[in-house]
CSV table of C-alpha atoms in Angstrom, one decimal:
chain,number,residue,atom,x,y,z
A,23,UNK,CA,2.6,65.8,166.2
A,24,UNK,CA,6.0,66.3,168.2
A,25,UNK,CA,5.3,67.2,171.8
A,26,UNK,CA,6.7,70.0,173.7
A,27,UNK,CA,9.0,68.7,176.2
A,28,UNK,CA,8.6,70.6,179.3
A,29,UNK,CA,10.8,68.7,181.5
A,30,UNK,CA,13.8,70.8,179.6
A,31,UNK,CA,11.9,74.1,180.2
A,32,UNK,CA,11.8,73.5,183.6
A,33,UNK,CA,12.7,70.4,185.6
A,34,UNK,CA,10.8,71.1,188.6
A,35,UNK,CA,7.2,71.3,187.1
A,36,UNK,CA,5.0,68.4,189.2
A,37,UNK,CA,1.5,70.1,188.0
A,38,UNK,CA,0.3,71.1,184.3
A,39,UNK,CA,-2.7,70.9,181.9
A,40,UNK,CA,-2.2,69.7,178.6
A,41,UNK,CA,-4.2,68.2,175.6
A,42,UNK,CA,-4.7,65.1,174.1
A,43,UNK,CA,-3.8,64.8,170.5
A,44,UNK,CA,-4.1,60.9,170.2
A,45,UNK,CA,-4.9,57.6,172.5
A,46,UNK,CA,-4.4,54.6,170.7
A,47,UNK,CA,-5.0,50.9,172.1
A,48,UNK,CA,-2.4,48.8,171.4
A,49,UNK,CA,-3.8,45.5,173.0
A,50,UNK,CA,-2.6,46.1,176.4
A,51,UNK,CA,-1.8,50.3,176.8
A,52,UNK,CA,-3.3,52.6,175.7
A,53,UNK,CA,-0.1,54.8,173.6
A,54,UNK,CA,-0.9,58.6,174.7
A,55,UNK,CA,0.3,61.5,173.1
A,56,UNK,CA,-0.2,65.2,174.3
A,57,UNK,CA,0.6,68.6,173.0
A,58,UNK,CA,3.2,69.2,175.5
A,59,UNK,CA,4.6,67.1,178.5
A,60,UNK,CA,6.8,67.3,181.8
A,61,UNK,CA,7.0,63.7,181.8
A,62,UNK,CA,11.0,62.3,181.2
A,63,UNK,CA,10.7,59.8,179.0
A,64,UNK,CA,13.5,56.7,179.8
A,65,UNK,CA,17.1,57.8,178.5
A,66,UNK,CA,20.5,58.3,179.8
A,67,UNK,CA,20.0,55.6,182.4
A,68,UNK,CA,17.4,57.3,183.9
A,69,UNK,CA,13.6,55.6,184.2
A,70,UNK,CA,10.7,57.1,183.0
A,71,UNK,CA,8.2,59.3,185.3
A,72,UNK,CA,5.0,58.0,186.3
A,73,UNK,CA,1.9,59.9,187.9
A,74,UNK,CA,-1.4,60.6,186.2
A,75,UNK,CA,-3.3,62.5,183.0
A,76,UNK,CA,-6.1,62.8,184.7
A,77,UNK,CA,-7.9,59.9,186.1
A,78,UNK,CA,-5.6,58.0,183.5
A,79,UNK,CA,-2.6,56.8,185.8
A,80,UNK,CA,0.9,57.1,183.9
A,81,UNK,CA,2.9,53.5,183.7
A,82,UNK,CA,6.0,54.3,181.6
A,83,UNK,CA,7.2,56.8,179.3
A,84,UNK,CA,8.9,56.2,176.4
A,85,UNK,CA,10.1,58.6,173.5
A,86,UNK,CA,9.7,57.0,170.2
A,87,UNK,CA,10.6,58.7,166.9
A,88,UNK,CA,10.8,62.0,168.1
A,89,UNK,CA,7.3,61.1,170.2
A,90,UNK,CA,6.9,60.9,173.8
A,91,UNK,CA,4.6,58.5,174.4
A,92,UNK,CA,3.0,57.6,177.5
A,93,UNK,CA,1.5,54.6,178.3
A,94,UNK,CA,-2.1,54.0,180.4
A,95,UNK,CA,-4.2,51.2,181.4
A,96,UNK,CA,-7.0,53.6,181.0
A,97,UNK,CA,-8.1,56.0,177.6
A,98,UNK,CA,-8.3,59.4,177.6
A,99,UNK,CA,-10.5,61.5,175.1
A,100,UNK,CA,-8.6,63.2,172.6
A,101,UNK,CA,-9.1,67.1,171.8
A,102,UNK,CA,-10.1,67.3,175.9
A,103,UNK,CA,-7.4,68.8,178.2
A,104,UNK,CA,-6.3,67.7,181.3
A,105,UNK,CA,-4.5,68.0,184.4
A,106,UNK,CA,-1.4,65.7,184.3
A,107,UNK,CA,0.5,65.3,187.5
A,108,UNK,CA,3.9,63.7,187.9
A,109,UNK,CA,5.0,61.6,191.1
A,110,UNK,CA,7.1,64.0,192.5
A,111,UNK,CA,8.6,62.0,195.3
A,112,UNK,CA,10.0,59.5,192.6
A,113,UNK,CA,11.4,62.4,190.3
A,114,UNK,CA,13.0,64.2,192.6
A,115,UNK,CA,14.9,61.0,194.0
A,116,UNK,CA,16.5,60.5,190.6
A,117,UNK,CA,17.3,63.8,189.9
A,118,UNK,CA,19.0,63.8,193.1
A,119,UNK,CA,20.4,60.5,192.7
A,120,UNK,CA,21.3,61.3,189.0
A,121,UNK,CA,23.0,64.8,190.2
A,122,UNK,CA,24.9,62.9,192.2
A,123,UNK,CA,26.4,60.5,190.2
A,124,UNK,CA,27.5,62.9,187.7
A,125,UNK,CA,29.2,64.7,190.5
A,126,UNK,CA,31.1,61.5,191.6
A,127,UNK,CA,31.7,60.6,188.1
A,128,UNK,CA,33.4,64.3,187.3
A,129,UNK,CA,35.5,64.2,190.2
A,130,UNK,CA,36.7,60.3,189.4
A,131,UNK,CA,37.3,61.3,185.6
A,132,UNK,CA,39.5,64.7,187.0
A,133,UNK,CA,41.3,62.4,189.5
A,134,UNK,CA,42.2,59.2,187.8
A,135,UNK,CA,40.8,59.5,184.0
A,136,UNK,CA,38.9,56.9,184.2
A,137,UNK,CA,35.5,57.0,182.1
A,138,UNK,CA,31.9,56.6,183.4
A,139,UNK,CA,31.0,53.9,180.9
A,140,UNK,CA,27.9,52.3,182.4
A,141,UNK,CA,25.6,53.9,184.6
A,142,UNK,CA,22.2,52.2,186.0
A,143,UNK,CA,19.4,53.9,188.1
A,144,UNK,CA,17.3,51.5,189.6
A,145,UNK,CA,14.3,52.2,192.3
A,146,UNK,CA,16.7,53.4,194.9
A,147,UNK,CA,20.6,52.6,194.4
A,148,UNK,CA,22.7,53.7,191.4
A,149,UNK,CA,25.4,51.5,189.6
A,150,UNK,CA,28.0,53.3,187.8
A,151,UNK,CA,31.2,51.5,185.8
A,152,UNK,CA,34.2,53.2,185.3
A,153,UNK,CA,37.0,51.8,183.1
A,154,UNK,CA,39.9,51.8,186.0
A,155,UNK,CA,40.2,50.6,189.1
A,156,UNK,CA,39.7,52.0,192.6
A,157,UNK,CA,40.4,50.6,196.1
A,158,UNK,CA,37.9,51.4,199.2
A,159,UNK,CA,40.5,54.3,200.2
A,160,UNK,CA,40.2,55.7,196.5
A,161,UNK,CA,36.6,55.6,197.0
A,162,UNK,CA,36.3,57.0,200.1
A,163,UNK,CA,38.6,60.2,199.0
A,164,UNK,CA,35.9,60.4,195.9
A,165,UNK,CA,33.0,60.4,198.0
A,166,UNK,CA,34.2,63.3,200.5
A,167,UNK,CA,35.4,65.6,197.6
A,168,UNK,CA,31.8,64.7,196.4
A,169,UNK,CA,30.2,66.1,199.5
A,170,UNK,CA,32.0,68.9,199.9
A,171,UNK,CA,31.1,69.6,196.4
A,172,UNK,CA,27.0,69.0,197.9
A,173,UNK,CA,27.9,71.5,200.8
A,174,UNK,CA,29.1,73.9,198.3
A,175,UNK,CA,25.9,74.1,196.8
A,176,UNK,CA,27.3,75.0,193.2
A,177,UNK,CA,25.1,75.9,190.7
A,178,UNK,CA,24.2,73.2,188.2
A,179,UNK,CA,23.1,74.3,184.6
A,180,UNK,CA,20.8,72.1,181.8
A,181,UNK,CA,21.6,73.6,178.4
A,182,UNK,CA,21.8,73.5,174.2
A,183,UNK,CA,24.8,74.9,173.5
A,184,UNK,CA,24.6,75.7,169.4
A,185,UNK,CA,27.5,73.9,167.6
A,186,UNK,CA,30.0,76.3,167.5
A,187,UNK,CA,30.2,76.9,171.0
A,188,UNK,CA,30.1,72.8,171.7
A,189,UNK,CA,33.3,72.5,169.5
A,190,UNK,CA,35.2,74.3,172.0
A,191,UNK,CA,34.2,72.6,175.2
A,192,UNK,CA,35.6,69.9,177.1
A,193,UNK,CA,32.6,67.8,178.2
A,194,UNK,CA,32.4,63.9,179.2
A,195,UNK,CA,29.9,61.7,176.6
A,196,UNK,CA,29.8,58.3,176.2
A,197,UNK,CA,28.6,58.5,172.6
A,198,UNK,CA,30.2,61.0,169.9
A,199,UNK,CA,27.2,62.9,169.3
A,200,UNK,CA,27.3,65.9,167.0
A,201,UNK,CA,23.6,67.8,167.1
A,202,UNK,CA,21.1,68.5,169.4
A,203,UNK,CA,23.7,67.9,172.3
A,204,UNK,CA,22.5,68.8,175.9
A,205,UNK,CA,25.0,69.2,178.4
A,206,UNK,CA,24.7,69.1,182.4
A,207,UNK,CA,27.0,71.7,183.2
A,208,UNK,CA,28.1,71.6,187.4
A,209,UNK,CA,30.3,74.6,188.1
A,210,UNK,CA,33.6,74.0,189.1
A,211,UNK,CA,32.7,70.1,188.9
A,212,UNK,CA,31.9,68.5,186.1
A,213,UNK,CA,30.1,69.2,182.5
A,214,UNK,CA,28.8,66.5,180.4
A,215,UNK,CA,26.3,65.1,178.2
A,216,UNK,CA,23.0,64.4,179.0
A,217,UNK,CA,19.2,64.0,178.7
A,218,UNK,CA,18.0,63.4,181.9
A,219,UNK,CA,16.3,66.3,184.6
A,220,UNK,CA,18.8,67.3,187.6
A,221,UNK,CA,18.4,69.6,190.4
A,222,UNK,CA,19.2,72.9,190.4
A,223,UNK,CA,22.0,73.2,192.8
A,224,UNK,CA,24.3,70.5,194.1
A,225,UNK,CA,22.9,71.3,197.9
A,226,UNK,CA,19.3,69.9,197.0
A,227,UNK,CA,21.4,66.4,196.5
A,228,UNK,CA,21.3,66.2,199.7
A,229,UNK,CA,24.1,64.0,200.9
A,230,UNK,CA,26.2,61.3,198.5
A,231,UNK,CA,27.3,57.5,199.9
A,232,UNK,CA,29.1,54.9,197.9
A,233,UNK,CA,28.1,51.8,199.4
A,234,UNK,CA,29.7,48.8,197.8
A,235,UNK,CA,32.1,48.3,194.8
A,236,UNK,CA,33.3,45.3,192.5
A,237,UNK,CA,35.5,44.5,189.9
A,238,UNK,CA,33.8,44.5,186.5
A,239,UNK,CA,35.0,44.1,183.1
A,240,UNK,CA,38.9,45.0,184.2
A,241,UNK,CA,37.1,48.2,185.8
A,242,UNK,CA,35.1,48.5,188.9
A,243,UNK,CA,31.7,49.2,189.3
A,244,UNK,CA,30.2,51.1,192.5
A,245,UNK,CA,26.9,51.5,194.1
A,246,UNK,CA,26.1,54.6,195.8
A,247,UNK,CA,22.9,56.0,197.1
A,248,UNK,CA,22.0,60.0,197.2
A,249,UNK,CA,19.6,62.3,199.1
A,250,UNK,CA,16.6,60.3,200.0
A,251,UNK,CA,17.5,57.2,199.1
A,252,UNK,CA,20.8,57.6,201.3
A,253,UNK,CA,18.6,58.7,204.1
A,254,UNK,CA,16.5,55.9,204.0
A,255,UNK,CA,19.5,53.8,203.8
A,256,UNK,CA,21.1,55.1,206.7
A,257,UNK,CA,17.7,55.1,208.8
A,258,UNK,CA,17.4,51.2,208.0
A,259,UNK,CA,21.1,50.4,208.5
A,260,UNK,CA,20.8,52.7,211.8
A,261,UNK,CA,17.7,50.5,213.0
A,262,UNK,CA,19.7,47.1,212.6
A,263,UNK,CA,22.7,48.4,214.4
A,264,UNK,CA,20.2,49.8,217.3
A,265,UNK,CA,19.0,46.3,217.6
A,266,UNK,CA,22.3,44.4,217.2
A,267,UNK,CA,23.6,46.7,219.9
A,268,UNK,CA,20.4,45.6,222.4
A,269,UNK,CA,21.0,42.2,221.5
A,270,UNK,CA,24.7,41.9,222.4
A,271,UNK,CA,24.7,44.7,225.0
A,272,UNK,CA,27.6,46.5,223.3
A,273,UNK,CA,28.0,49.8,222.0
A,274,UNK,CA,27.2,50.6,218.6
A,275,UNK,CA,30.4,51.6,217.9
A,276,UNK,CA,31.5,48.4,219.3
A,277,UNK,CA,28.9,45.5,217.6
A,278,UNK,CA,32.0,44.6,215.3
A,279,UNK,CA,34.3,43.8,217.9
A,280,UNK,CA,31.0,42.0,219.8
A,281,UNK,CA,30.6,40.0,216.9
A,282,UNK,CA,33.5,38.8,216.2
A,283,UNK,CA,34.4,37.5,219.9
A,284,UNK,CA,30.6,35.8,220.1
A,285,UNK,CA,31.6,34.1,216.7
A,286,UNK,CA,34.5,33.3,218.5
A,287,UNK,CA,33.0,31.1,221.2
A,288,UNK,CA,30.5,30.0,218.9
A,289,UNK,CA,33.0,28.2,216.4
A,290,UNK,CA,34.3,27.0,220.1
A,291,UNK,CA,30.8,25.6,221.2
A,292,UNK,CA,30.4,24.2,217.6
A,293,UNK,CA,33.8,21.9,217.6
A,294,UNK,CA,33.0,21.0,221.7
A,295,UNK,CA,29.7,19.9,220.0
A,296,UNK,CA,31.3,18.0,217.6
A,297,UNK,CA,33.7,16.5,219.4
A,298,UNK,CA,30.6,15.5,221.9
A,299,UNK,CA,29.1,13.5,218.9
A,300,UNK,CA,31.9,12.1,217.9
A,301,UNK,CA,32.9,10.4,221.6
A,302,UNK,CA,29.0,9.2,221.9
A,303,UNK,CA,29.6,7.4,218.6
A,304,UNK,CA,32.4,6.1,219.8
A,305,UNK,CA,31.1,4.8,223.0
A,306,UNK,CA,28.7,2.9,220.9
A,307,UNK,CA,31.1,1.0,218.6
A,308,UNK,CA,31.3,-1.9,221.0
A,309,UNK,CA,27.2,-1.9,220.6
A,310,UNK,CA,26.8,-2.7,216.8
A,311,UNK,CA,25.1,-5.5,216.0
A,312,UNK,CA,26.1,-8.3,213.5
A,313,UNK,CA,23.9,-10.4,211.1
A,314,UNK,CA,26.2,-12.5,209.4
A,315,UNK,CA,28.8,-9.9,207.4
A,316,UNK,CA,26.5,-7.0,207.9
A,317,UNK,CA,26.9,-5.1,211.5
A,318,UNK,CA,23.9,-2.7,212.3
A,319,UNK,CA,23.0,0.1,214.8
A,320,UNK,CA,19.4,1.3,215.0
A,321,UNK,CA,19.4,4.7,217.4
A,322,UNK,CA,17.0,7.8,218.2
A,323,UNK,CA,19.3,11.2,217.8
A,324,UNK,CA,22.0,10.4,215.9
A,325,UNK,CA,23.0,13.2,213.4
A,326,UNK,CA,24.6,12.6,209.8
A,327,UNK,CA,28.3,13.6,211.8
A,328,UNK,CA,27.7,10.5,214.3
A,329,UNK,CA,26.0,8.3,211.8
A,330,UNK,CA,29.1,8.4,209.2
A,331,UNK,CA,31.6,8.1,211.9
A,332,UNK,CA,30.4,4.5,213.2
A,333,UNK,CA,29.9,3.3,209.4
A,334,UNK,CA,33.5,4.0,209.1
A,335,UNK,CA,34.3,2.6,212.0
A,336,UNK,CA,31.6,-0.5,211.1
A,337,UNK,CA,32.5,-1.3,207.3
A,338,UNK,CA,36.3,-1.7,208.6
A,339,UNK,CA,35.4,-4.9,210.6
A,340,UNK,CA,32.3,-6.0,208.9
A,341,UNK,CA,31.8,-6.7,204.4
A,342,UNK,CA,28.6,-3.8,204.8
A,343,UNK,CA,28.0,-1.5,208.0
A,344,UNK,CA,24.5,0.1,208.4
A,345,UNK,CA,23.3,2.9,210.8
A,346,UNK,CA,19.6,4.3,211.3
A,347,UNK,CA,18.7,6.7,213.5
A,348,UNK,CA,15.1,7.9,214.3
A,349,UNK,CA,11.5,6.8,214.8
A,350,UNK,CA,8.4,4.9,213.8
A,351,UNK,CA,6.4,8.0,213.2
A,352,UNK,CA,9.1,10.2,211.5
A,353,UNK,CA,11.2,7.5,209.6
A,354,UNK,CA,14.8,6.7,209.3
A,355,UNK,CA,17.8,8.1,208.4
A,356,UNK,CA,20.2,5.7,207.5
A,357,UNK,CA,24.0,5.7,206.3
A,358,UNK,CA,25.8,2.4,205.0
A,359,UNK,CA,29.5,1.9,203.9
A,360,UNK,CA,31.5,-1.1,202.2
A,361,UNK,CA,34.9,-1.4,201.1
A,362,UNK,CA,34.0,-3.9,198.9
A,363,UNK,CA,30.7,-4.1,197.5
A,364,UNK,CA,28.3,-2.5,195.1
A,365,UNK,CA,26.7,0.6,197.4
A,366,UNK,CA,24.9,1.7,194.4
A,367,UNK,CA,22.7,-1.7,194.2
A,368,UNK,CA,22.8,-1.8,198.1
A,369,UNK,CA,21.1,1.7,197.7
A,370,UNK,CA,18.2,0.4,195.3
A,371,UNK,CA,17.6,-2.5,197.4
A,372,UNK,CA,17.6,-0.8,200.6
A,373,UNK,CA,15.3,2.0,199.4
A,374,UNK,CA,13.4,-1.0,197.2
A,375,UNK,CA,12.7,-3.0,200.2
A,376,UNK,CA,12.2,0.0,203.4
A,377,UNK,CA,9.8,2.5,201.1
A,378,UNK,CA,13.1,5.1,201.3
A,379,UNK,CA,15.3,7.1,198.6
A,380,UNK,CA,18.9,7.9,199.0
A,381,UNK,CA,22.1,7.3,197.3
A,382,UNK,CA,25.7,8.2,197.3
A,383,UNK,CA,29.5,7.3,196.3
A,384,UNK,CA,30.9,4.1,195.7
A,385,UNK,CA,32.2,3.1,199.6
A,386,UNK,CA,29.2,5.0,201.3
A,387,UNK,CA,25.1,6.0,200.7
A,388,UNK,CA,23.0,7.6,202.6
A,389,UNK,CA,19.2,7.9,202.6
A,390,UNK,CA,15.5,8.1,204.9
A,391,UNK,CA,13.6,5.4,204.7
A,392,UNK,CA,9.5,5.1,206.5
A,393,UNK,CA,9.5,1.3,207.2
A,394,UNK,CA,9.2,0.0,211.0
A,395,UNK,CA,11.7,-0.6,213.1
A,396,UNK,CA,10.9,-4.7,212.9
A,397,UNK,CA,11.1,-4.4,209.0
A,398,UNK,CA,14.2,-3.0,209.3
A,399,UNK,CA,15.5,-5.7,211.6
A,400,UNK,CA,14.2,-8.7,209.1
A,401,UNK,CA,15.5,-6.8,206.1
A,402,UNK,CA,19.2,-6.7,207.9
A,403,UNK,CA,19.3,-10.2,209.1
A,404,UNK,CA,18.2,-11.4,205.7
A,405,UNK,CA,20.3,-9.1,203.7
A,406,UNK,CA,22.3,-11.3,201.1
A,407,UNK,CA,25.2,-9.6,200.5
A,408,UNK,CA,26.5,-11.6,197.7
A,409,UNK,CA,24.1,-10.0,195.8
A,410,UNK,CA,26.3,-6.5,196.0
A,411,UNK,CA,29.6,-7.4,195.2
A,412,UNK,CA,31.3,-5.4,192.7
């Protein structure tokens, strides 16, 4: 029941008829198999097609066992032909981004002799890991010779060459295969194994970026983006700097430099705020209250920054200093501090006896309790702290 495969006859075929030989429920597909197909099945990194057999749209495709199989929510009748149609706008983007890799992957290999020895096509990026590493000027070189090699629009040729004839070539494979070997030949590029549709000529590829690299498994990995996907890319990134340049009133060419002097004051404003907080908590160290040992502030606006500087100030003078800030309605932060008792029991009591939870180190806690102001008040000035020593 082996199908005819198509998709090696001619890569460009989007429309065919073709007939059912079995549809088999599987207790959630339906497994289709038909007499001859133009659907790639998943393999060498690439995904599988989807599109429709006639009404009967096309999830995955999968080549089991010699079978291609296709996989449908829906049944088809077997015997009955149909017109099968293949999403062409998702094809074609990863035959050019497949294309491209190869390209980038030839030209790294007759560079540096590195080897492609993991490649990844997702929806629209590409991740390809070579076994050496490059730097972003390495890269950069690569991707121009790989563009020039796009503007040359070389010829690129999908072919079974019989086994005497592979003997004598020279061709990149990640697996030592012996029979049935298809190779992906680019002229004056790049000639290597694969399964997978391409384009035609290195032109239709439209344009190659490498966007981002890492180190990965004492190699580097890259992502790169080609023809659509790179456009699309571009047309997004283009759309952020537009705005960004709006925003700052800069030119695009200049957003970096913008940037980084508006970060600039900012890290300035931040430590002029900080330093703000810090002198309002100091004006208020000559306010905190004292309930026998214990020395309290209760305040509207005070952030965690103020809050633990007056505790440290507080629990140097005092057995237990306690700060809250904020409201009736919204509850209260507190932070408390001891050099010498238990803050872990002055946690549970605190969040025991004010409906709060919170909880910390051994010197300091912090924590948001809901009770009242006046419940806080009683609690503090009835606060035994020789229940807390360690």
């Amino acid at each position: 029941m082996l199908t005819s495969k198509l998709y090696y006859e001619d890569a460009y075929i989007k429309v065919f008829n073709a007939s059912v030989l079995s549809c088999e429920f599987t207790g959630e597909f339906y497994e289709i198999i038909l007499d001859k197909t133009a659907f790639f099945p998943e393999g060498g990194g690439q995904k599988a097609d989807c599109g429709f057999i006639g009404d009967a749209e096309i999830t995955d495709v999968q080549e089991v066992n010699g079978e291609i199989i296709h996989f449908s929510k829906n049944s088809l009748t077997v015997g009955q032909q149909y017109e099968c149609k293949i999403d062409w706008g998702i094809r074609f983007g990863r035959m050019q981004n497949h294309s491209g890799e190869h390209i980038v992957s030839g030209i790294v290999h007759s560079m540096f002799g590195y080897d492609n020895v993991g490649f990844h096509m997702e929806n629209n990026y590409v991740t390809v890991d070579f076994s050496g590493e490059l730097n972003r000027d390495q890269l950069d070189l690569i991707e121009e010779k790989a563009n020039i090699a796009v503007f040359s629009n070389y010829k690129i040729k999908c072919y079974f060459p019989d086994v005497d004839e592979l003997s004598d070539l020279d061709y990149r494979s990640k697996l030592d295969l012996t029979e049935n070997v298809r190779l992906v030949d680019i002229e004056n590029i790049d000639l290597c194994a694969c399964c997978a549709p391409h384009v035609n000529l290195t032109g239709e590829i439209g344009v190659i970026k490498i966007l981002d690299f890492m180190r990965h498994r004492g190699g580097v990995r890259i992502v790169m983006k080609c023809g659509f996907d790179a456009l699309h890319d571009y047309r997004e990134k283009y759309k952020s700097v537009y705005e960004v340049s709006g925003l700052l009133s800069a030119k695009q060419c200049e957003i970096s430099a913008s940037v980084g002097r508006l970060l600039q004051e900012i890290d300035s404003v931040r430590r002029d705020f900080y330093n703000f907080k810090l002198s309002v908590a100091e004006n208020d160290k000559t306010n905190l209250l004292s309930a026998g040992e214990c020395s309290y502030f209760i305040t509207n606006g005070y952030d965690a920054d103020m809050m633990r500087e007056l505790v440290n100030f507080g629990m140097l003078n005092s057995k237990l200093c306690i700060i809250f800030s904020g409201d009736d309605n919204n509850g209260y932060s507190y932070i408390a501090g001891s050099l010498s008792l238990d803050m872990k029991k002055v946690a549970k009591t605190i969040n025991t006896a004010l409906n709060g939870r919170g909880g910390g180190r051994d010197t300091m806690i912090q924590g948001k309790v809901s009770a009242h102001k006046n419940l806080i008040v009683d609690f503090i000035t009835n606060i035994d702290l020789g229940d807390f020593n360690g």
